[in-house]
Short mmCIF file of C-alpha atoms in Angstrom, two decimals:
data_model
loop_
_atom_site.label_atom_id
_atom_site.label_comp_id
_atom_site.label_asym_id
_atom_site.label_seq_id
_atom_site.Cartn_x
_atom_site.Cartn_y
_atom_site.Cartn_z
CA MET P 1 -102.11 -77.27 183.56
CA ALA P 2 -98.65 -75.80 183.48
CA GLY P 3 -96.53 -78.43 185.15
CA VAL P 4 -96.42 -81.92 186.48
CA TRP P 5 -98.48 -82.71 189.51
CA GLU P 6 -96.27 -83.20 192.55
CA LEU P 7 -96.36 -86.79 193.74
CA SER P 8 -94.66 -88.60 196.57
CA LYS P 9 -91.07 -89.57 195.85
CA VAL P 10 -91.89 -93.25 195.56
CA ALA P 11 -94.85 -92.76 193.24
CA ALA P 12 -93.04 -90.17 191.11
CA THR P 13 -90.07 -92.46 190.66
CA GLY P 14 -92.33 -95.26 189.45
CA LEU P 15 -94.45 -93.12 187.17
CA LEU P 16 -91.67 -91.16 185.50
CA ALA P 17 -89.81 -94.40 184.76
CA GLN P 18 -92.68 -95.75 182.69
CA SER P 19 -93.07 -94.05 179.33
CA LEU P 20 -95.62 -95.63 177.03
CA GLU P 21 -94.90 -94.01 173.71
CA GLN P 22 -93.39 -91.03 171.97
CA ARG P 23 -95.83 -88.69 170.25
CA ALA P 24 -95.07 -85.73 168.00
CA GLU P 25 -96.92 -82.55 168.88
CA GLY P 26 -96.23 -79.07 167.63
CA GLY P 27 -93.10 -80.21 165.81
CA HIS P 28 -91.39 -81.72 168.85
CA MET P 29 -91.50 -85.07 170.62
CA THR P 30 -93.28 -85.28 173.96
CA SER P 31 -93.29 -88.18 176.38
CA LEU P 32 -96.72 -89.51 177.27
CA LEU P 33 -96.80 -91.13 180.70
CA ASP P 34 -99.13 -93.84 181.91
CA PRO P 35 -102.58 -92.74 183.09
CA TRP P 36 -103.26 -93.61 186.69
CA THR P 37 -106.28 -93.61 188.94
CA LEU P 38 -106.37 -92.15 192.42
CA THR P 39 -108.50 -94.05 194.91
CA GLY P 40 -109.02 -93.11 198.51
CA PRO P 41 -111.33 -93.46 201.50
CA GLU P 42 -113.73 -90.70 200.38
CA THR P 43 -113.62 -90.96 196.63
CA SER P 44 -112.88 -93.40 193.86
CA GLY P 45 -111.98 -93.19 190.23
CA TRP P 46 -111.19 -89.43 190.02
CA THR P 47 -108.66 -89.23 187.25
CA ARG P 48 -106.20 -86.99 185.47
CA VAL P 49 -103.62 -87.69 182.80
CA LEU P 50 -100.06 -86.69 183.77
CA TYR P 51 -97.51 -85.33 181.29
CA SER P 52 -93.94 -84.18 181.42
CA ALA P 53 -93.22 -80.62 182.49
CA GLY P 54 -93.90 -77.85 180.02
CA VAL P 55 -96.22 -79.89 177.80
CA SER P 56 -99.83 -78.86 177.39
CA PRO P 57 -102.10 -81.77 178.35
CA LEU P 58 -104.28 -83.34 175.69
CA MET P 59 -106.99 -84.10 178.20
CA GLU P 60 -107.74 -82.94 181.73
CA CYS P 61 -110.07 -84.68 184.15
CA PRO P 62 -111.15 -83.78 187.70
CA LEU P 63 -108.59 -85.09 190.11
CA LEU P 64 -110.26 -84.61 193.46
CA PRO P 65 -113.74 -83.92 194.76
CA PRO P 66 -114.28 -80.25 195.71
CA GLN P 67 -114.32 -81.07 199.41
CA ARG P 68 -110.93 -82.78 199.34
CA GLY P 69 -108.72 -80.39 197.40
CA SER P 70 -108.01 -76.65 197.21
CA MET P 71 -107.06 -74.62 194.17
CA GLY P 72 -103.38 -73.86 193.67
CA SER P 73 -101.77 -70.79 192.19
CA GLU P 74 -102.14 -72.16 188.68
CA GLY P 75 -105.80 -72.93 189.15
CA GLY P 76 -105.20 -76.66 189.51
CA PRO P 77 -106.03 -78.93 192.40
CA VAL P 78 -103.58 -79.46 195.20
CA CYS P 79 -102.40 -82.96 196.07
CA PRO P 80 -103.78 -84.40 199.33
CA SER P 81 -101.61 -86.22 201.78
CA GLU P 82 -99.98 -89.19 200.14
CA GLU P 83 -100.99 -91.47 203.01
CA ALA P 84 -104.66 -91.13 202.04
CA TRP P 85 -104.23 -92.35 198.50
CA THR P 86 -102.86 -95.30 196.57
CA TRP P 87 -101.96 -95.50 192.92
CA GLN P 88 -103.59 -97.94 190.53
CA PRO P 89 -102.97 -98.53 186.80
CA TRP P 90 -105.80 -98.50 184.33
CA SER P 91 -106.54 -101.42 182.07
CA MET P 92 -104.79 -100.56 178.82
CA ALA P 93 -106.94 -102.63 176.42
CA SER P 94 -108.33 -100.87 173.39
CA PRO P 95 -110.67 -102.54 170.88
CA ARG P 96 -110.08 -99.74 168.40
CA ASN P 97 -106.34 -99.78 168.03
CA ALA P 98 -104.26 -102.88 168.59
CA ARG P 99 -100.97 -100.98 168.74
CA SER P 100 -101.94 -98.14 171.03
CA PRO P 101 -103.52 -98.76 174.46
CA GLY P 102 -106.80 -96.94 174.98
CA TRP P 103 -108.33 -95.41 178.09
CA THR P 104 -110.90 -97.49 179.88
CA ARG P 105 -112.89 -94.39 180.90
CA PRO P 106 -114.52 -92.31 178.13
CA ILE P 107 -112.83 -88.94 177.59
CA ALA P 108 -116.15 -87.13 177.51
CA GLN P 109 -117.02 -88.52 180.91
CA CYS P 110 -113.74 -87.34 182.38
CA MET P 111 -114.03 -83.86 180.89
CA ALA P 112 -117.55 -83.53 182.20
CA GLY P 113 -116.24 -84.08 185.70
CA THR P 114 -118.48 -87.06 186.45
CA LYS P 115 -117.29 -89.59 188.94
CA PRO P 116 -116.91 -93.06 187.40
CA LYS P 117 -118.01 -96.08 189.35
CA ALA P 118 -115.35 -97.82 191.40
CA SER P 119 -114.57 -101.39 190.45
CA ALA P 120 -115.14 -104.12 192.97
CA PRO P 121 -112.02 -105.20 194.83
CA GLY P 122 -110.49 -108.46 193.73
CA PRO P 123 -107.47 -110.57 194.60
CA ASP P 124 -105.80 -110.75 191.22
CA LEU P 125 -104.79 -108.49 188.40
CA PRO P 126 -105.98 -109.36 184.90
CA ARG P 127 -103.46 -111.05 182.64
CA PRO P 128 -104.67 -110.94 179.06
CA GLY P 129 -103.04 -113.37 176.66
CA PRO P 130 -101.01 -112.45 173.58
CA GLU P 131 -103.99 -112.61 171.24
CA GLU P 132 -106.76 -111.91 173.73
CA HIS P 133 -105.91 -108.38 174.88
CA LEU P 134 -108.19 -106.78 172.31
CA ASP P 135 -111.15 -108.58 173.85
CA ALA P 136 -110.30 -107.62 177.42
CA HIS P 137 -113.06 -106.01 179.45
CA ASP P 138 -112.89 -102.26 179.88
CA SER P 139 -112.58 -102.37 183.63
CA GLN P 140 -110.12 -100.91 186.09
CA SER P 141 -107.54 -103.05 187.77
CA SER P 142 -108.90 -104.21 191.10
CA ASN P 143 -105.69 -104.22 193.14
CA SER P 144 -104.85 -100.80 194.58
CA SER P 145 -102.44 -101.79 197.35
CA MET P 146 -99.39 -102.67 195.26
CA THR P 147 -96.03 -101.05 195.84
CA THR P 148 -94.36 -99.03 193.10
CA ARG P 149 -91.90 -101.84 192.36
CA GLU P 150 -94.76 -104.34 192.07
CA LEU P 151 -96.61 -101.99 189.72
CA GLN P 152 -93.54 -101.62 187.53
CA GLU P 153 -93.06 -105.38 187.34
CA TYR P 154 -96.76 -105.87 186.62
CA TRP P 155 -96.65 -103.34 183.79
CA ARG P 156 -93.59 -104.99 182.22
CA THR P 157 -95.33 -108.37 182.41
CA GLN P 158 -98.48 -106.96 180.82
CA LYS P 159 -96.54 -105.47 177.92
CA ARG P 160 -94.90 -108.84 177.29
CA CYS P 161 -98.29 -110.57 177.43
CA TRP P 162 -99.89 -108.16 174.96
CA LYS P 163 -97.16 -108.71 172.42
CA HIS P 164 -98.65 -110.78 169.62
CA VAL P 165 -96.61 -113.90 169.02
CA LYS P 166 -95.60 -114.20 165.38
CA LEU P 167 -93.56 -117.03 163.98
CA LEU P 168 -91.21 -117.12 161.02
CA PHE P 169 -90.48 -120.33 159.13
CA GLU P 170 -87.19 -121.06 157.40
CA ILE P 171 -86.14 -124.18 155.52
CA ALA P 172 -82.54 -124.15 156.68
CA SER P 173 -81.25 -127.21 154.88
CA ALA P 174 -82.19 -130.41 153.09
CA ARG P 175 -80.56 -133.80 152.84
CA ILE P 176 -81.24 -136.96 150.87
CA GLU P 177 -82.12 -140.03 152.98
CA GLU P 178 -82.06 -143.64 151.85
CA GLY P 179 -85.24 -145.43 152.88
CA ARG P 180 -86.03 -149.14 152.87
CA VAL P 181 -87.79 -148.93 149.53
CA SER P 182 -86.68 -145.63 148.05
CA LYS P 183 -84.83 -142.48 148.92
CA PHE P 184 -86.39 -139.17 149.90
CA VAL P 185 -85.45 -135.60 150.83
CA MET P 186 -85.63 -134.52 154.48
CA TYR P 187 -86.15 -130.78 154.99
CA GLN P 188 -84.99 -129.03 158.17
CA ILE P 189 -87.50 -126.42 159.38
CA VAL P 190 -86.45 -123.67 161.78
CA VAL P 191 -89.24 -121.81 163.60
CA ILE P 192 -88.34 -118.47 165.19
CA GLN P 193 -90.47 -116.02 167.15
CA THR P 194 -90.30 -112.45 165.91
CA GLY P 195 -90.02 -109.23 167.93
CA SER P 196 -87.18 -110.23 170.24
CA PHE P 197 -84.26 -112.63 170.55
CA ASP P 198 -85.68 -116.14 170.58
CA SER P 199 -83.47 -118.46 172.59
CA ASN P 200 -85.94 -121.33 172.13
CA LYS P 201 -86.06 -121.57 168.36
CA ALA P 202 -87.48 -124.87 167.21
CA ILE P 203 -85.71 -127.15 164.75
CA LEU P 204 -87.63 -130.04 163.20
CA GLU P 205 -87.45 -132.21 160.11
CA ARG P 206 -90.23 -133.15 157.69
CA ARG P 207 -90.45 -134.96 154.36
CA TYR P 208 -92.26 -133.69 151.31
CA SER P 209 -94.88 -136.39 151.91
CA ASP P 210 -95.54 -134.86 155.37
CA PHE P 211 -96.29 -131.50 153.74
CA GLU P 212 -98.50 -133.27 151.22
CA MET P 213 -100.47 -134.98 154.01
CA LEU P 214 -100.92 -131.62 155.77
CA GLN P 215 -102.31 -130.09 152.57
CA LYS P 216 -104.84 -132.91 152.16
CA LYS P 217 -106.07 -132.55 155.75
CA LEU P 218 -106.40 -128.77 155.49
CA LEU P 219 -108.36 -129.04 152.25
CA LYS P 220 -111.01 -131.09 154.05
CA THR P 221 -111.70 -128.32 156.56
CA PHE P 222 -110.38 -125.07 155.10
CA ARG P 223 -110.79 -125.46 151.34
CA GLU P 224 -112.11 -121.92 150.85
CA GLU P 225 -109.61 -120.32 153.23
CA ILE P 226 -106.56 -121.82 151.53
CA GLU P 227 -107.75 -121.69 147.95
CA ASP P 228 -105.13 -119.03 147.16
CA VAL P 229 -102.29 -120.88 148.91
CA VAL P 230 -100.10 -122.57 146.33
CA PHE P 231 -98.77 -125.98 147.32
CA PRO P 232 -95.45 -127.04 145.69
CA LYS P 233 -96.22 -129.52 142.96
CA LYS P 234 -94.95 -133.06 142.99
CA HIS P 235 -92.52 -134.07 140.23
CA LEU P 236 -91.96 -137.58 138.93
CA MET P 237 -88.43 -136.88 137.79
CA GLY P 238 -85.55 -134.74 139.00
CA ASN P 239 -86.62 -134.54 142.67
CA PHE P 240 -83.05 -135.01 143.92
CA THR P 241 -81.20 -132.47 141.79
CA PRO P 242 -79.70 -129.51 143.70
CA GLU P 243 -81.78 -127.09 141.61
CA MET P 244 -85.06 -128.87 142.42
CA ILE P 245 -84.23 -129.15 146.14
CA SER P 246 -83.33 -125.45 146.33
CA GLU P 247 -86.50 -124.46 144.50
CA ARG P 248 -88.65 -126.64 146.74
CA LYS P 249 -87.05 -125.23 149.91
CA LEU P 250 -88.18 -121.73 148.94
CA ALA P 251 -91.64 -122.98 147.94
CA LEU P 252 -92.19 -124.85 151.23
CA LYS P 253 -91.01 -121.87 153.25
CA GLU P 254 -93.54 -119.64 151.49
CA TYR P 255 -96.23 -122.29 151.91
CA LEU P 256 -95.80 -122.43 155.71
CA GLY P 257 -95.75 -118.63 155.96
CA LEU P 258 -99.00 -118.33 154.00
CA LEU P 259 -100.71 -120.95 156.14
CA TYR P 260 -99.60 -119.28 159.35
CA ALA P 261 -100.97 -115.94 158.12
CA ILE P 262 -104.50 -117.43 158.10
CA ARG P 263 -105.84 -117.24 161.65
CA CYS P 264 -108.14 -120.26 161.55
CA VAL P 265 -105.44 -122.41 159.93
CA ARG P 266 -102.60 -121.58 162.33
CA ARG P 267 -104.92 -122.40 165.25
CA SER P 268 -106.14 -125.65 163.74
CA ARG P 269 -105.28 -129.04 165.13
CA GLU P 270 -103.94 -130.10 161.73
CA PHE P 271 -101.36 -127.31 161.54
CA ILE P 272 -100.25 -127.65 165.17
CA ASP P 273 -99.96 -131.43 164.87
CA PHE P 274 -97.85 -131.10 161.73
CA LEU P 275 -95.25 -129.08 163.65
CA THR P 276 -95.32 -130.93 166.99
CA ARG P 277 -97.02 -134.34 166.88
CA PRO P 278 -94.12 -136.50 165.56
CA GLU P 279 -91.78 -135.24 168.30
CA LEU P 280 -94.43 -135.46 171.04
CA LYS P 281 -95.43 -138.96 169.95
CA GLU P 282 -91.80 -140.04 170.23
CA ALA P 283 -91.43 -138.37 173.63
CA PHE P 284 -94.51 -140.03 175.11
CA GLY P 285 -93.36 -143.36 173.66
CA CYS P 286 -90.08 -142.94 175.54
CA LEU P 287 -92.04 -142.07 178.68
CA ARG P 288 -94.06 -145.29 178.43
CA ALA P 289 -90.83 -147.23 177.95
CA GLY P 290 -89.26 -145.67 181.04
CA GLN P 291 -86.67 -143.74 179.02
CA TYR P 292 -87.21 -140.55 181.00
CA THR P 293 -84.00 -138.77 180.03
CA LYS P 294 -84.64 -139.19 176.31
CA ALA P 295 -88.31 -138.23 176.70
CA LEU P 296 -87.36 -135.13 178.65
CA ASP P 297 -84.80 -134.08 176.07
CA ILE P 298 -87.44 -134.17 173.33
CA LEU P 299 -90.04 -132.39 175.46
CA VAL P 300 -87.66 -129.58 176.40
CA ARG P 301 -87.11 -128.89 172.69
CA THR P 302 -90.75 -129.26 171.62
CA VAL P 303 -92.83 -127.72 174.39
CA PRO P 304 -91.68 -124.09 173.75
CA LEU P 305 -92.88 -124.36 170.14
CA GLN P 306 -96.13 -125.97 171.29
CA GLU P 307 -96.69 -123.10 173.73
CA LYS P 308 -96.18 -120.53 170.96
CA LEU P 309 -98.60 -122.32 168.66
CA THR P 310 -101.29 -122.78 171.34
CA SER P 311 -101.23 -119.34 172.99
CA HIS P 312 -104.95 -119.05 172.11
CA CYS P 313 -105.68 -122.25 174.07
CA PRO P 314 -103.02 -122.93 176.75
CA VAL P 315 -104.82 -126.08 177.92
CA MET P 316 -103.49 -127.92 174.86
CA VAL P 317 -99.96 -127.92 176.30
CA VAL P 318 -100.98 -129.36 179.70
CA PRO P 319 -100.30 -133.05 178.83
CA SER P 320 -96.77 -132.19 177.68
CA LEU P 321 -96.04 -130.17 180.83
CA CYS P 322 -97.39 -132.98 183.00
CA ALA P 323 -95.15 -135.43 181.12
CA MET P 324 -92.19 -133.18 181.97
CA LEU P 325 -93.26 -133.27 185.62
CA VAL P 326 -93.40 -137.07 185.59
CA CYS P 327 -89.98 -137.36 183.93
CA HIS P 328 -88.30 -134.93 186.35
CA ARG P 329 -89.95 -136.60 189.33
CA ASP P 330 -88.90 -140.11 188.32
CA LEU P 331 -85.39 -138.81 187.66
CA GLU P 332 -85.41 -137.51 191.26
CA CYS P 333 -85.43 -133.82 190.33
CA PRO P 334 -88.39 -132.60 192.43
CA ALA P 335 -87.65 -128.87 192.04
CA GLU P 336 -87.75 -129.10 188.23
CA ALA P 337 -90.86 -131.27 188.42
CA PHE P 338 -92.60 -128.72 190.65
CA ALA P 339 -91.72 -125.90 188.23
CA ALA P 340 -93.25 -127.83 185.31
CA GLY P 341 -96.35 -128.50 187.41
CA GLU P 342 -96.74 -124.80 188.22
CA ARG P 343 -96.74 -124.01 184.50
CA ALA P 344 -99.41 -126.65 183.96
CA LEU P 345 -101.59 -125.31 186.77
CA GLN P 346 -101.27 -121.82 185.27
CA CYS P 347 -102.66 -123.20 182.01
CA LEU P 348 -105.57 -124.80 183.88
CA GLN P 349 -106.82 -121.62 185.54
CA ALA P 350 -110.64 -121.61 185.67
CA ARG P 351 -110.62 -125.15 184.24
CA GLU P 352 -111.15 -127.13 187.43
CA GLY P 353 -113.26 -129.68 185.60
CA HIS P 354 -110.39 -130.66 183.32
CA ARG P 355 -109.35 -134.32 183.55
CA TYR P 356 -105.76 -133.34 184.44
CA TYR P 357 -106.70 -130.90 187.21
CA ALA P 358 -107.18 -133.26 190.19
CA PRO P 359 -104.27 -135.63 189.37
CA LEU P 360 -102.00 -132.63 188.86
CA LEU P 361 -102.99 -131.08 192.20
CA ASP P 362 -102.33 -134.39 193.94
CA ALA P 363 -98.87 -134.69 192.39
CA MET P 364 -98.07 -131.05 193.17
CA ALA P 365 -99.12 -131.43 196.81
CA ARG P 366 -96.78 -134.40 197.22
CA LEU P 367 -93.91 -132.52 195.56
CA ALA P 368 -94.56 -129.43 197.71
CA TYR P 369 -94.40 -131.56 200.86
CA GLU P 370 -91.12 -133.10 199.69
CA LEU P 371 -89.63 -129.67 198.93
CA GLY P 372 -90.86 -128.04 202.14
CA LYS P 373 -93.25 -125.74 200.28
CA ASP P 374 -96.86 -124.84 201.04
CA PHE P 375 -98.64 -128.13 200.36
CA VAL P 376 -101.65 -127.35 202.57
CA SER P 377 -103.21 -124.91 200.08
CA LEU P 378 -102.76 -127.40 197.24
CA GLN P 379 -104.32 -130.16 199.33
CA LYS P 380 -107.20 -127.86 200.20
CA ARG P 381 -107.82 -127.05 196.53
CA LEU P 382 -107.82 -130.78 195.77
CA GLU P 383 -110.35 -131.50 198.53
CA GLU P 384 -112.60 -128.66 197.36
CA ASN P 385 -112.45 -129.98 193.81
CA GLN P 386 -113.38 -133.48 194.95
CA LEU P 387 -116.32 -132.11 196.96
CA ARG P 388 -117.63 -130.21 193.94
CA LYS P 389 -117.11 -133.14 191.60
CA PRO P 390 -117.20 -136.42 193.52
CA ALA P 391 -115.78 -139.29 191.50
CA PRO P 392 -114.49 -142.81 192.06
CA ARG P 393 -110.76 -143.43 192.17
CA GLY P 394 -109.24 -141.58 189.26
CA PHE P 395 -106.00 -142.04 187.40
CA THR P 396 -102.73 -140.83 188.82
CA LEU P 397 -100.88 -138.22 186.81
CA LYS P 398 -98.47 -140.79 185.40
CA GLU P 399 -101.30 -143.17 184.45
CA LEU P 400 -102.97 -140.30 182.64
CA THR P 401 -99.92 -139.08 180.72
CA VAL P 402 -98.83 -142.49 179.41
CA GLN P 403 -102.17 -142.74 177.57
CA GLU P 404 -101.37 -139.72 175.39
CA TYR P 405 -100.28 -140.10 171.75
CA LEU P 406 -100.89 -143.84 171.61
CA TYR P 407 -102.05 -143.64 167.99
#
């Protein structure tokens, strides 16, 4: 294949704008473009990898059935009319290499010229999570009627979703506090997401005794996993000297980093609660007391960190998002309340049996009606849920949220 296949102006603009990676071949860098699948009324799944002009392809696959295309001067197939075809991106998941997307169709199958089976049409595109893309099914995207701009936006979203969230911990400062009985050192922890500018860095404060309690809880469940993690020792004397505080800051920073590096530990309830529970408990206490502004201020600072820590299980952040909805709604900010509810519903996808699902739909339908949005579809989803799972009068969303973090 000597050159680039000629596409329609719209499709070419979209494809050439999306370069996946730079690869070195023959001593020079070549730009590898996204693989795409052509689907049409008489065929499905016939594929070919496109490359920039003048670059020898690494793999060639049949592009069209013999009855649809004719051979060009270079011996390659000729493009049919662009009206007969639509462009569709492949799923880019690869269980073999986490950093390089793999093809969903086997290379041998493509080179043999066999026609792969077409995937069943579906309404939605897959959206793998940050840590779940390696387990994604090797299946083609089911939506083949998207415009080029929609495809570009979808691809950008997918790349952001596949990016593994990693957190860095820094003990920024420490100060000595006078308690009722004795004094103690309060350490300020800054949590930052790596890979890009993090505008939602979390800042929290914990005592040495809080770290000690975390260690005891983790030892009950993950004794073998954390046997090599060194916990800063407790000293009877000299805890408040500048040298000891500086030394302990470095030790606690390393301790948090080592814990986060262990997959089962960073996903554990104990580790997540250590970083979020004190703030969330205070926020829900303010909500019960009717102090919505103060509760909202705490939630706005804490929920981004909770979302980063629970990316493997988004349902865990639903109570906090619903609390934000309640606070915004009672502060007469329906647009902000609706936005928080949309985030909560996104977390509850395919979890229609969750205790928050029906109360959240009811609250969202009322907000949508107030804002002049589509409340009929939300009401319909609520009615369908009640038909599938009939139940006596349930709690309202506010009644449900005020029960969180009581102890």
